[in-house]
C-alpha positions as a printed Julia matrix, in Angstrom:
703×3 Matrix{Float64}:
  81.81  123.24  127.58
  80.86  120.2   126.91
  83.01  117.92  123.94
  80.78  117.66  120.62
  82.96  114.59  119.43
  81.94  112.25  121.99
  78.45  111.6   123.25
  77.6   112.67  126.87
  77.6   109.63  128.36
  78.58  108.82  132.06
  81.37  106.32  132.7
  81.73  103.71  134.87
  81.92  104.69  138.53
  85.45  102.67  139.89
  84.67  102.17  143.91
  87.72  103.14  145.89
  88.94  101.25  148.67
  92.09  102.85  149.42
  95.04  101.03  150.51
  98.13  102.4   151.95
 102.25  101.23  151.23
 104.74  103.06  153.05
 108.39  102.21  151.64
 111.84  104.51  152.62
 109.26  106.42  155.14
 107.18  107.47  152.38
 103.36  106.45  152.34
 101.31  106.77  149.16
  97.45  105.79  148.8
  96.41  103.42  146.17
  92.37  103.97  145.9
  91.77  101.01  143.26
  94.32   98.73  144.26
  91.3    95.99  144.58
  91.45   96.01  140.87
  94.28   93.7   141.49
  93.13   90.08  141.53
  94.8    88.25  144.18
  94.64   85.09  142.04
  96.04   86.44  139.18
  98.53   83.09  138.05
  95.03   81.15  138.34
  93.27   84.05  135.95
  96.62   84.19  133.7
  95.73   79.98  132.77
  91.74   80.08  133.87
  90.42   83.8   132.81
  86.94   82.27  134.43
  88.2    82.41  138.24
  88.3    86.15  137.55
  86.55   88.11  140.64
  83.25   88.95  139.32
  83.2    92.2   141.09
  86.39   93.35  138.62
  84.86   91.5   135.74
  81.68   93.28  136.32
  83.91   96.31  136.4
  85.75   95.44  133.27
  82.58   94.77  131.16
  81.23   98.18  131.96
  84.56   99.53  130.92
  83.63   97.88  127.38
  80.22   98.6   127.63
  81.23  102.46  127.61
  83.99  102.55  124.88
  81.33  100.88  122.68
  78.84  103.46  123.23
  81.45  106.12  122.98
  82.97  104.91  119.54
  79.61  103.51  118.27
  79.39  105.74  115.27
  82.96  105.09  114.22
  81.2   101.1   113.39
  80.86  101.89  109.31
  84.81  103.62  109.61
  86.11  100.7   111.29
  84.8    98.02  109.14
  86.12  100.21  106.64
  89.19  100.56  107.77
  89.45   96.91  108.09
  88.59   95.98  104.51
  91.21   98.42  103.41
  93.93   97.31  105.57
  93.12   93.16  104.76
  92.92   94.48  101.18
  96.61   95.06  101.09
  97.43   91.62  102.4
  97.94   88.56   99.91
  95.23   86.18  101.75
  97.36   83.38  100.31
 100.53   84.39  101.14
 104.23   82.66  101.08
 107.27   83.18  102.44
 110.24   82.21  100.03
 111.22   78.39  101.23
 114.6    78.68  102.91
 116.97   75.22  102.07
 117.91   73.04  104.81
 119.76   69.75  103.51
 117.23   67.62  101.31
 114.11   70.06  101.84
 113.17   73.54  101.9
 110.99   75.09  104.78
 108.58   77.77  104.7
 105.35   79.28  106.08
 102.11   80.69  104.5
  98.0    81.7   104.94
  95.23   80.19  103.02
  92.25   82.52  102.05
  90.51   83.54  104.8
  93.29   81.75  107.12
  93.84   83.68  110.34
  97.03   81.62  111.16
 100.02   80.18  109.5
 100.69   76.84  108.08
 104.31   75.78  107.92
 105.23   73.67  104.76
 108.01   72.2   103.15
 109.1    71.06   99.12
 111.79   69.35   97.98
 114.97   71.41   98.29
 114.72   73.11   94.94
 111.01   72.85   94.43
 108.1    70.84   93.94
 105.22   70.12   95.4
 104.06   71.61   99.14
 103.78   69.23  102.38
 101.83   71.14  104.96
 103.32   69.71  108.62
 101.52   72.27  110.63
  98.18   74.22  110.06
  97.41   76.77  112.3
  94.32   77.21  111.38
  93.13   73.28  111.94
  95.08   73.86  115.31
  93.17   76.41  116.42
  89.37   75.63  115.78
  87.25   76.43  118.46
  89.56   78.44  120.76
  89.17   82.24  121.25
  92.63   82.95  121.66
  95.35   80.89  119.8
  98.96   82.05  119.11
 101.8    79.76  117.69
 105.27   79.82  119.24
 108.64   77.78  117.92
 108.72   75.65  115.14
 112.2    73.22  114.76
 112.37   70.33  112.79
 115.03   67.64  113.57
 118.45   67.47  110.81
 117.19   64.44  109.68
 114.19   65.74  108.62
 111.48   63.0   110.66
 109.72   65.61  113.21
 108.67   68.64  114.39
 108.85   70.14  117.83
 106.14   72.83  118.21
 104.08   75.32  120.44
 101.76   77.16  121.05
  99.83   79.31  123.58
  95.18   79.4   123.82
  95.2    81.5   126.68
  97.29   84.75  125.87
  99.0    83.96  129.25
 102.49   83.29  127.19
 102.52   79.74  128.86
 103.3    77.35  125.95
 102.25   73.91  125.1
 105.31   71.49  123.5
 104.38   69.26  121.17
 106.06   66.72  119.08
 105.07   65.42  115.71
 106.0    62.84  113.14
 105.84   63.73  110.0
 105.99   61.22  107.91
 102.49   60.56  109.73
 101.84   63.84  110.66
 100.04   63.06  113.75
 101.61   64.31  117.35
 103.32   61.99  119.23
 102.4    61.86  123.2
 105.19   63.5   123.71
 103.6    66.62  125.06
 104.97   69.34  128.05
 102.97   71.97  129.54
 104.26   75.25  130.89
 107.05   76.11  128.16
 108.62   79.64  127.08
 107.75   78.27  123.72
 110.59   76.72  122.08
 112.63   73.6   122.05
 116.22   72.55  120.46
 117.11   68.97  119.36
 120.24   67.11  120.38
 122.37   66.13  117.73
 120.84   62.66  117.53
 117.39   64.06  117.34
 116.69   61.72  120.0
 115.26   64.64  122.6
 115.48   67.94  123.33
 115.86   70.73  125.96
 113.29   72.92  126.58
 112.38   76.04  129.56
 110.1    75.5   131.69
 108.29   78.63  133.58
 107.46   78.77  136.73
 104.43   79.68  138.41
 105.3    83.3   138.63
 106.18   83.29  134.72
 109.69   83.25  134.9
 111.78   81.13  132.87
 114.03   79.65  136.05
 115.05   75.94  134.57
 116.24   74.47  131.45
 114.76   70.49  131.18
 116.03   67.61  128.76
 113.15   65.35  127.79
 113.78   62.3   125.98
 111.65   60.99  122.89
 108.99   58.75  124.31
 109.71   59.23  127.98
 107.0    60.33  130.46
 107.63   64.36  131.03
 107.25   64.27  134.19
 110.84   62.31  134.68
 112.63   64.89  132.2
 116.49   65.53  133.6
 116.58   69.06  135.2
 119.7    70.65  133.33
 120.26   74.2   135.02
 118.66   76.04  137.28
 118.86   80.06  137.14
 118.58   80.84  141.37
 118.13   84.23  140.55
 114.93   85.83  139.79
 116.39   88.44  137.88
 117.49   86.94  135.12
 116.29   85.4   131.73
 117.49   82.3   130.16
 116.61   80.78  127.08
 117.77   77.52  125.36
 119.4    77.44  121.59
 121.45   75.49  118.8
 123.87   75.9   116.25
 122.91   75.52  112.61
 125.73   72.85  112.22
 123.76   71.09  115.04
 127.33   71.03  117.59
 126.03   72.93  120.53
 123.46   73.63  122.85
 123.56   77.0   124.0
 121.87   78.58  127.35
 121.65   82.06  127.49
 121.23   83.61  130.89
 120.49   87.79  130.5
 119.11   90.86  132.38
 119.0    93.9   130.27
 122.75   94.8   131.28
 124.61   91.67  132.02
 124.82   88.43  130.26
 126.58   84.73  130.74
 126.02   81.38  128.39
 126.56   77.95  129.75
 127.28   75.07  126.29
 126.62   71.63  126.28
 128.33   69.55  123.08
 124.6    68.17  121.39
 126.53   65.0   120.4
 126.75   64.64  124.69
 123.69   65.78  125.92
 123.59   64.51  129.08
 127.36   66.65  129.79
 127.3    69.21  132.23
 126.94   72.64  130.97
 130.56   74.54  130.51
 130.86   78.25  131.08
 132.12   80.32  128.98
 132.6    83.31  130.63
 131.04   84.08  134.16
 128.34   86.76  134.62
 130.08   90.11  135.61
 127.52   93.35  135.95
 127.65   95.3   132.75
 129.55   92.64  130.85
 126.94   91.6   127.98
 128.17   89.2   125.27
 126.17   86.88  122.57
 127.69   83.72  120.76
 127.37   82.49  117.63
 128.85   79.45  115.77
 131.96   79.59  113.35
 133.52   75.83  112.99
 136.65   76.11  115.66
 136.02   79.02  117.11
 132.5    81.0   118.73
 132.06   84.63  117.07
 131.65   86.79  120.67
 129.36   90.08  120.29
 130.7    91.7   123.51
 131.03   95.47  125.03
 133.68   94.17  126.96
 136.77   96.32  127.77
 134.88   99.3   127.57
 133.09   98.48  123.87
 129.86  100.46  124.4
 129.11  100.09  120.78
 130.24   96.46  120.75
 133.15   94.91  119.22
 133.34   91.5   117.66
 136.13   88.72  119.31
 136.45   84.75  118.78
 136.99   82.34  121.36
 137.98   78.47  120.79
 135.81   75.89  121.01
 137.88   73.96  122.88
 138.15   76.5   125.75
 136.2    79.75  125.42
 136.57   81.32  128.61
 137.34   84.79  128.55
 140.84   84.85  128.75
 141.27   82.91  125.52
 138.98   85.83  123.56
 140.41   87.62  121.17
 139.9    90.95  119.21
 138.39   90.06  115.53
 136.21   93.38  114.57
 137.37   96.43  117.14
 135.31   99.01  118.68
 133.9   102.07  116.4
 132.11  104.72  118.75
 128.96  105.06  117.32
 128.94  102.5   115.02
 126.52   99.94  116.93
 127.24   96.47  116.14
 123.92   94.6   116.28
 123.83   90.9   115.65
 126.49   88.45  114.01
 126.38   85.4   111.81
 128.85   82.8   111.15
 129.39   80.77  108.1
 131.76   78.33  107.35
 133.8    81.03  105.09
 131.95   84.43  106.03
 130.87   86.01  108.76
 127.77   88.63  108.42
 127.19   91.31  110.84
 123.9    93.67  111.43
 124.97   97.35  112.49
 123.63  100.82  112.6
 125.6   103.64  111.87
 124.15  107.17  111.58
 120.54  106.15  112.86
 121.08  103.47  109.71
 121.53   99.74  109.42
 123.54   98.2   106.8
 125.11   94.66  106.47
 128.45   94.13  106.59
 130.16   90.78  104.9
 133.74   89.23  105.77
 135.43   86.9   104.48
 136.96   84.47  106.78
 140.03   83.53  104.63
 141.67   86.72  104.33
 139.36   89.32  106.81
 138.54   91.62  103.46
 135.08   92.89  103.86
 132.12   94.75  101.84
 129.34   96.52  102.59
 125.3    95.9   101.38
 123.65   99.39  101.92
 120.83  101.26  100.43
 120.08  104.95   99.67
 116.99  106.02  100.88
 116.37  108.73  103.87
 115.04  106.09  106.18
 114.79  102.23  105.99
 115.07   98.67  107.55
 116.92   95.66  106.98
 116.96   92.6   108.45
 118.87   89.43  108.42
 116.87   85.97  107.65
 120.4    83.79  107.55
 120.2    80.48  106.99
 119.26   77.01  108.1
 122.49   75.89  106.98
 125.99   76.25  107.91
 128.2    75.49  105.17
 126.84   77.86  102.25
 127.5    81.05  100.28
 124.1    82.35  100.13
 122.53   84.74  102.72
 119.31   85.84  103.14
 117.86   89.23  103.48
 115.37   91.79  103.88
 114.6    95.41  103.02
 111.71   97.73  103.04
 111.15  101.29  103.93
 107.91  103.43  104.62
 107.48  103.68  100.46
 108.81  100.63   99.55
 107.27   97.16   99.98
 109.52   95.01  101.9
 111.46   92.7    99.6
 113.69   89.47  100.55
 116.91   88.56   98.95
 119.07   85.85   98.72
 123.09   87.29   98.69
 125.83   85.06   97.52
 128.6    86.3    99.5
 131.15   85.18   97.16
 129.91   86.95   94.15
 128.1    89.71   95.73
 124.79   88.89   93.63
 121.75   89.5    94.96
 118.5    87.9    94.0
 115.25   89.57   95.05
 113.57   86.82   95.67
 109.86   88.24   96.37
 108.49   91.8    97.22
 105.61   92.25   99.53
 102.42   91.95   97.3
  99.57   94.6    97.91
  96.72   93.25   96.0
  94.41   96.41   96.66
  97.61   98.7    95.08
  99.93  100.57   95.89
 102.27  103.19   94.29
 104.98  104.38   96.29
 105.14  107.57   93.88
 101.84  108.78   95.57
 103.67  109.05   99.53
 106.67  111.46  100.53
 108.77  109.31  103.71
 111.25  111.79  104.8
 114.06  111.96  107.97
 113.88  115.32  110.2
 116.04  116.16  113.39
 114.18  117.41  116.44
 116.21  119.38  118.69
 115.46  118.19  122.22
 115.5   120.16  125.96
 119.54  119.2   125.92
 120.09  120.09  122.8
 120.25  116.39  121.27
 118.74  115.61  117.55
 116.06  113.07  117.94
 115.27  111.28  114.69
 111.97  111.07  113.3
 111.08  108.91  110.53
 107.48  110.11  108.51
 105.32  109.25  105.37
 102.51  111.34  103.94
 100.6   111.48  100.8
 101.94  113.88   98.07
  98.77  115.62   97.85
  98.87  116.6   101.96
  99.22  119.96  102.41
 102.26  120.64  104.5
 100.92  123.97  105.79
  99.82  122.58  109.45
  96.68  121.6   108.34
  97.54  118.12  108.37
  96.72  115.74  111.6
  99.43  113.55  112.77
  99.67  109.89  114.39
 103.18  110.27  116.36
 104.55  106.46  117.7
 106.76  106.03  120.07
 108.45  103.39  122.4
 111.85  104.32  123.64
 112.95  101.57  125.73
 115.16   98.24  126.94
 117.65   99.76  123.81
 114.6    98.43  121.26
 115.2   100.74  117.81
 112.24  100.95  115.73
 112.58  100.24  112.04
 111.25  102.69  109.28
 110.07  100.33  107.24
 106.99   99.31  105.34
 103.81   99.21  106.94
 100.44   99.12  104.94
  98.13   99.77  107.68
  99.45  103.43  108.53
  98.67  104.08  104.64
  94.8   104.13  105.54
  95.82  106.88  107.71
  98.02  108.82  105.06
  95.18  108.13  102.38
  92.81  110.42  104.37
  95.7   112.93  105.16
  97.52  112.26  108.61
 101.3   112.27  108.98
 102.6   108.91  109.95
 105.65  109.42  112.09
 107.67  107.55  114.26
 110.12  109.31  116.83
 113.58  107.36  117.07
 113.46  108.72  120.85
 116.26  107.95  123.19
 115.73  104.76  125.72
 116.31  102.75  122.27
 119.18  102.18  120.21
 118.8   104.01  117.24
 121.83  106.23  117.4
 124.05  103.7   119.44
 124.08  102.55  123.29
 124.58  105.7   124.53
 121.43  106.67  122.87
 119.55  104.03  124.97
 121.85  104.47  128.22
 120.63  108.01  128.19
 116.68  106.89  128.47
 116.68  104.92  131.26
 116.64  104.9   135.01
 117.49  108.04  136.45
 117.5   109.5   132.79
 114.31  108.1   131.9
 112.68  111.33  131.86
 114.91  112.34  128.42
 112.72  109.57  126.42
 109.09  111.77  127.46
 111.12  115.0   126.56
 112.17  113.52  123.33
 108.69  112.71  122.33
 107.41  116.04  123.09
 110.36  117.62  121.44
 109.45  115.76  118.75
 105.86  116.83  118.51
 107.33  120.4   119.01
 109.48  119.68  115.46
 106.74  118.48  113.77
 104.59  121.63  114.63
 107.29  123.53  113.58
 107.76  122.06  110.96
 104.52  123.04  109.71
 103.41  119.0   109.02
 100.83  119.11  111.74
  99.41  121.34  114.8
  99.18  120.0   118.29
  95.56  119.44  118.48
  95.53  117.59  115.89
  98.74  115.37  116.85
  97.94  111.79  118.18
  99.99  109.68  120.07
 100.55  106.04  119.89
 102.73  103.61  121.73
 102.35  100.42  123.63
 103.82   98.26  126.45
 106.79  100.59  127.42
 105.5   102.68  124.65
 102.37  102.94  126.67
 104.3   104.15  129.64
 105.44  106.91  127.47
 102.28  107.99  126.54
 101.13  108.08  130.31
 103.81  110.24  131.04
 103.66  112.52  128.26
  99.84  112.85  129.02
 101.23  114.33  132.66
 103.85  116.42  131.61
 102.31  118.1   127.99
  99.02  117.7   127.56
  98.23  119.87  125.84
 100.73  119.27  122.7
  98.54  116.33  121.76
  95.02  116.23  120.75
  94.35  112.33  121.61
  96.23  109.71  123.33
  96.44  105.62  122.31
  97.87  103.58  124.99
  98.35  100.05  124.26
  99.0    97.68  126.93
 100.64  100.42  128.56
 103.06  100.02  131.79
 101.68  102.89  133.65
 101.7   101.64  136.92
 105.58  101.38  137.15
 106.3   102.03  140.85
 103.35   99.38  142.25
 104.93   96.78  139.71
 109.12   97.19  140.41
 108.02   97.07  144.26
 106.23   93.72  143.8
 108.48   90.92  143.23
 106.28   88.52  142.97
 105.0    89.86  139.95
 106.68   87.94  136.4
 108.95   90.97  135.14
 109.67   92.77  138.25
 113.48   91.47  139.16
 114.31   91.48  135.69
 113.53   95.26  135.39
 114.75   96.48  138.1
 118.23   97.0   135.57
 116.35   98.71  133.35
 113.89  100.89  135.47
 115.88  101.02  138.94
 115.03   99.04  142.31
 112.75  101.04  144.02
 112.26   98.41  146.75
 116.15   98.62  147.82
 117.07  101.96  146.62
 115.2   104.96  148.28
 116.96  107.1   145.16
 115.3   104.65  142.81
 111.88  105.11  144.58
 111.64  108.67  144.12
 113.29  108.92  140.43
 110.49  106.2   139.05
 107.76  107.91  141.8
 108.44  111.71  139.94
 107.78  110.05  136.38
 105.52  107.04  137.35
 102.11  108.21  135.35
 100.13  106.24  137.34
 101.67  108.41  140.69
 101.32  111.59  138.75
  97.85  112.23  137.61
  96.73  115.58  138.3
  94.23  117.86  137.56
  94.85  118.54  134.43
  92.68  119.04  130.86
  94.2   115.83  129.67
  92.73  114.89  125.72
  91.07  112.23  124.97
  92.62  109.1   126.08
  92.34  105.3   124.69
  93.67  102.54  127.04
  93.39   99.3   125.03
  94.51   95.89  127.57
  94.54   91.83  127.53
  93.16   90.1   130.51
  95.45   87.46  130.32
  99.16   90.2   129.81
 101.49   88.18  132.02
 104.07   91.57  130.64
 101.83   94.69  131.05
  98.7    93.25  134.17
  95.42   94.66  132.89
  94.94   96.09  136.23
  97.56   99.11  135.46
  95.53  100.57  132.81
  92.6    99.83  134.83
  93.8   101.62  138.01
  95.05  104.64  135.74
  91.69  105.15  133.71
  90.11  105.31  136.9
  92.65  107.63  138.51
  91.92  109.85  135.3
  88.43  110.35  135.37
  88.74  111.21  139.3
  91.72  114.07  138.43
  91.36  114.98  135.55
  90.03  118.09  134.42
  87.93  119.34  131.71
  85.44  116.84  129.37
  87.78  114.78  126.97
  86.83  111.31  127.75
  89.26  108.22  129.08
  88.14  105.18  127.21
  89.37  101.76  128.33
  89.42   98.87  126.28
  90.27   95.35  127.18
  90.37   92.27  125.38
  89.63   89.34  127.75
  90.47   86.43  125.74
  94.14   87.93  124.71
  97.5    88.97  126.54
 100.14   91.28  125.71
  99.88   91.1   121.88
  96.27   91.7   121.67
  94.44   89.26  119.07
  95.9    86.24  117.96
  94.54   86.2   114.57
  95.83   88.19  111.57
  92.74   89.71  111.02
  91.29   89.87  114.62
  94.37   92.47  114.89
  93.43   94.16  112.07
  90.1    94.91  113.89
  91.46   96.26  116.61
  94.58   98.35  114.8
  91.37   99.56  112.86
  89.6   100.72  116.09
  92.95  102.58  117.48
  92.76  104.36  114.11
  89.21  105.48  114.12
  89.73  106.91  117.26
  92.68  108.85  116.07
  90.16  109.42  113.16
  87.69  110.44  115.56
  89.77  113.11  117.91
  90.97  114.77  114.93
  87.64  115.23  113.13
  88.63  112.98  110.21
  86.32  110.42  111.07
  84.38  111.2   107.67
  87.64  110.97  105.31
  87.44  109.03  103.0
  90.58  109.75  101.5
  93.0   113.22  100.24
């Protein structure tokens, strides 16, 4: 029978021209593999030297999602004015102090991008040194990376990326002028540190392939093209990033996969010295630094420390064997980020599927606590630019409460709520219910799921549901405030996100147990979850959406194979479907980096078949999947647009029953869809009428 909620319209025929792979003595068939362009670094920086057979291909794609969702065009533009309604147009951040100034960002009316301002340290009148906005005029795509002004205040080192591609543009800028100097280096990761003289800085530089392999000094006023090569990473499978120190002492390069880690310093008074090591890369040894005067705090798991344990290290010889024990190991307390101060140190942890913030005094190790009492929330810590200072900044929100940001002295204890998040249109958080549940998964673990509705939503199964989901590289996702779900609670969904093992929500283990050859224990957490929620009576399963993007999106590809039919419709955003194809191409940006996290299929015949049973891409079938929305970037150097391509095709051959596959792809953005505030509005809008749509809620207008 044919689906009343979509028209009957035919979709795109994909042509197959199958290619075969044969790895470990295993062959498998890959019938759009052509989707594929073999010039793909020239389409990441050029999207015009696209085939025009797959643009063709890709255009009809968008040609049928339009016709599919073209009476959802009054709901979206609804949608959207409701969602921009709850954002200030003009909004500020709170200044943060830095010596004689303090720095801050904010949006003029109508502004799709930031400007980044500064007043005198304790007020006065605003000096914009970037506008995003001015930057941006007449490009499609535009997205902003770093921002770092020198300590003595003169210039700004800044990037940004007009291709979606992630390949950043350096700039420099004067600003007692405020015009760019020619200083100007192509290819970055995005940021840039000064030297202690502020007379240059070092910067990454990617390679052709995307990966950040070498860390560059360039000097003020020198031609880029003689910048001093620093360090060179050999190995493909690893990260590295440049940083500094708030007291402006070090340069720090971070080297990382997703299990091991190793930092090389450089004193910024000296920065032409050789990098030092602190402490040699060793597999499964991950530890972060962090300033404190004559000693570096370590965040470490070594010596067994699954939930990390905090040590210090000298500054005059750090290496491992001078570490010592500061904050011990507390199973299941997970230790999360650290900051030094000249007379405190401030640690992020999670205990109990909570965060709280943790304060200790330096002078005599007593410590205190900043917590809050809700079922679910977030906090974050902001810091601060400066070193030597008693106040701390913070954040807190949860799925009722605005989020709000505080400055802490840590001496007193006072807090200052400095600003709460403004929602012109209104909103009362007496009108929503959040609440934390406990799913009971296959093993018998409690998976956390964090959920707002409106008070006036019936809890009798009635209700539909949007269920998100990521579970992945140990990433924990906050309950806290988001305005745009509330258009969905206003017309009566559940919101609800499942704290799903692959992340870090209830410790490492947590996120040890959902990935490689446990991966499949973050797809049945999801389900479990959906299972709860049913149970629950909050929702039924056709009318349960799922959402989730990136690694999120490989969940949802995977959860579409194994239980489809405990969901009525399907978002997949940017989603990483095509997992065996990508970890057995090393050429592709990601790939050796991964291979920790998802296994090495191209050396490991064990690894092949654990990602080849799950892969979702490998494991369409025909089934009655529901209705399905792929949403893509062109220009994803993370998630290639020719995964969800290859998978909406595979879909439509397999599949089943007459629930559509739409596939949507942006082809002027990357991996974080639009670059403009509001652009992403539009398109959070159009994942939401579809969820809308699939649920028969399209004509809601509100409980």
């Amino acid at each position: 029978m044919k689906s009343t909620i979509f028209p009957d319209t035919t979709p795109p025929a994909t042509e197959e021209r199958p290619v075969g792979d044969t790895r470990h003595g295993i062959t498998r068939i890959d019938e759009f593999a052509w989707l594929r362009a073999d010039n793909w670094q020239d389409v990441f920086r050029d999207p015009t030297l696209l085939d025009p057979a797959i643009r063709s291909h890709l255009d009809a794609e968008n040609a049928y999602q339009q016709s599919l969702m073209a009476d959802t065009e009054v709901l979206r533009k609804t949608l959207f004015q409701e969602m921009k309604g709850r954002i200030k147009e003009d909004d500020s951040s709170v200044p943060m102090k830095d010596g004689p100034f303090a720095y801050g960002s904010s949006f003029k009316m109508g502004g799709e991008q930031p400007r980044f301002f500064r007043t005198p340290r304790d007020g006065g009148t605003e000096e914009i040194i970037l506008d995003g906005d001015h930057e941006a005029e007449g490009k499609p795509y535009f997205h902003l990376g770093g921002i770092e002004h020198t300590s003595d205040h003169k210039r700004l080192l800044w990037s940004f990326d007009d291709k979606g591609s992630e390949f950043f543009t350096l700039k420099t800028r004067d600003l007692a002028s405020g015009a760019d100097l020619p200083d100007t280096i192509a290819d970055t990761a995005g940021s840039g540190v000064w030297d202690a003289a502020n007379a240059g800085f070092f910067y990454t530089r990617l390679d052709p392939n995307h990966r950040p392999s070498k860390i560059y000094y360039h000097t003020l006023g020198a031609d880029a093209a003689d910048d001093r090569l620093v360090f060179e990473e050999a190995d493909h499978g690893f990260f590295m990033n440049v940083g500094g120190t708030r007291d402006n002492r070090w340069i720090m390069i971070g080297i990382n996969d997703h299990e091991t880690s190793e930092y090389r310093i450089i004193d910024a008074r000296d920065p032409a010295a050789e990098p030092k090591l602190v402490a040699a890369r060793e597999a499964g040894l991950q530890y972060d630094l962090e300033e404190g005067g004559d000693v570096f705090f370590v965040l470490t798991n070594a010596d067994g420390a699954k939930d990390f344990k905090i040590m210090t290290a000298p500054v005059a010889d750090p290496r491992r064997e001078n570490w010592s024990e500061l904050v011990a190991h507390e199973p299941g307390r997970l230790i999360l980020s650290v900051i030094g101060f000249k007379d405190f140190m401030v640690r992020l942890e999670r205990k109990d599927s909570l965060p709280r913030i943790v304060i200790r005094n330096r002078a005599d190790g007593s410590e205190h606590m900043i917590s809050f009492d809700e079922e679910a929330y977030s906090l974050g810590l902001s810091g601060s630019y400066e070193y030597d200072t008693e106040i701390m900044r913070f954040s807190y929100s949860s799925m009722t409460t605005p989020g709000q940001v505080f400055d802490y002295d840590m001496r007193t204890r006072e807090r200052t709520l400095l600003k709460t998040q403004e929602v012109p249109s209104g909103h009362d958080p007496d009108h929503y219910v959040t609440r934390r549940l406990m799913a009971p998964s296959h093993d018998g673990e409690l998976v956390p799921i964090s959920l707002i509705h409106h008070i006036d939503t019936p809890i009798d199964g009635t209700a539909p549901c949007l269920l998100y989901g990521y579970g992945a590289y140990g990433i924990a996702i906050p309950a806290g405030f988001n305005t745009n779900c509330l258009s969905l609670a206003d017309r009566g969904f559940v919101y609800a996100i499942a704290h799903i093992r692959g992340g870090k929500d209830k410790g490492f283990a947590w996120y040890e147990d959902g990935k490689r050859e446990k991966k499949v224990n973050t797809f049945l957490d999801f389900i479990a979850a959906a299972k709860h929620l049913v149970a629950e009576n909050y929702t039924a399963h056709d009318r349960i959406v799922a959402q989730g993007g990136s690694a999120g999106g490989m969940l949802m590809g995977a959860i579409a194979n194994m239980a489809p039919e405990a969901f009525g419709g399907i978002i997949a955003e940017v989603p990483f479907v095509d997992v065996l194809d990508t970890m057995l191409d090393d050429t592709l940006p990601l790939t050796p980096p991964e291979w920790p996290e998802w296994g090495n299929p191209i050396a490991s015949v064990e690894d092949y078949c654990t990602i080849a049973a799950y892969s979702p891409y490998d494991n369409v079938g025909a089934k009655d999947y529901p209705p399905i929305l792929a949403v893509a970037g062109l220009t994803d150097p993370r998630v290639t647009y020719w995964e969800p391509a290859k998978w909406t095709a595979r879909l439509r051959k397999l599949k089943t029953g007459d629930n559509p596959v739409l596939f949507k792809i942006n082809m002027d953005a990357g991996h974080a869809g639009a670059s403009g505030r509001f652009s992403r509005l539009e398109e959070i809008a159009f994942n939401y009428a579809f969820a809308l749509k699939v649920t028969g809620k399209a004509d809601t207008h509100g409980v």
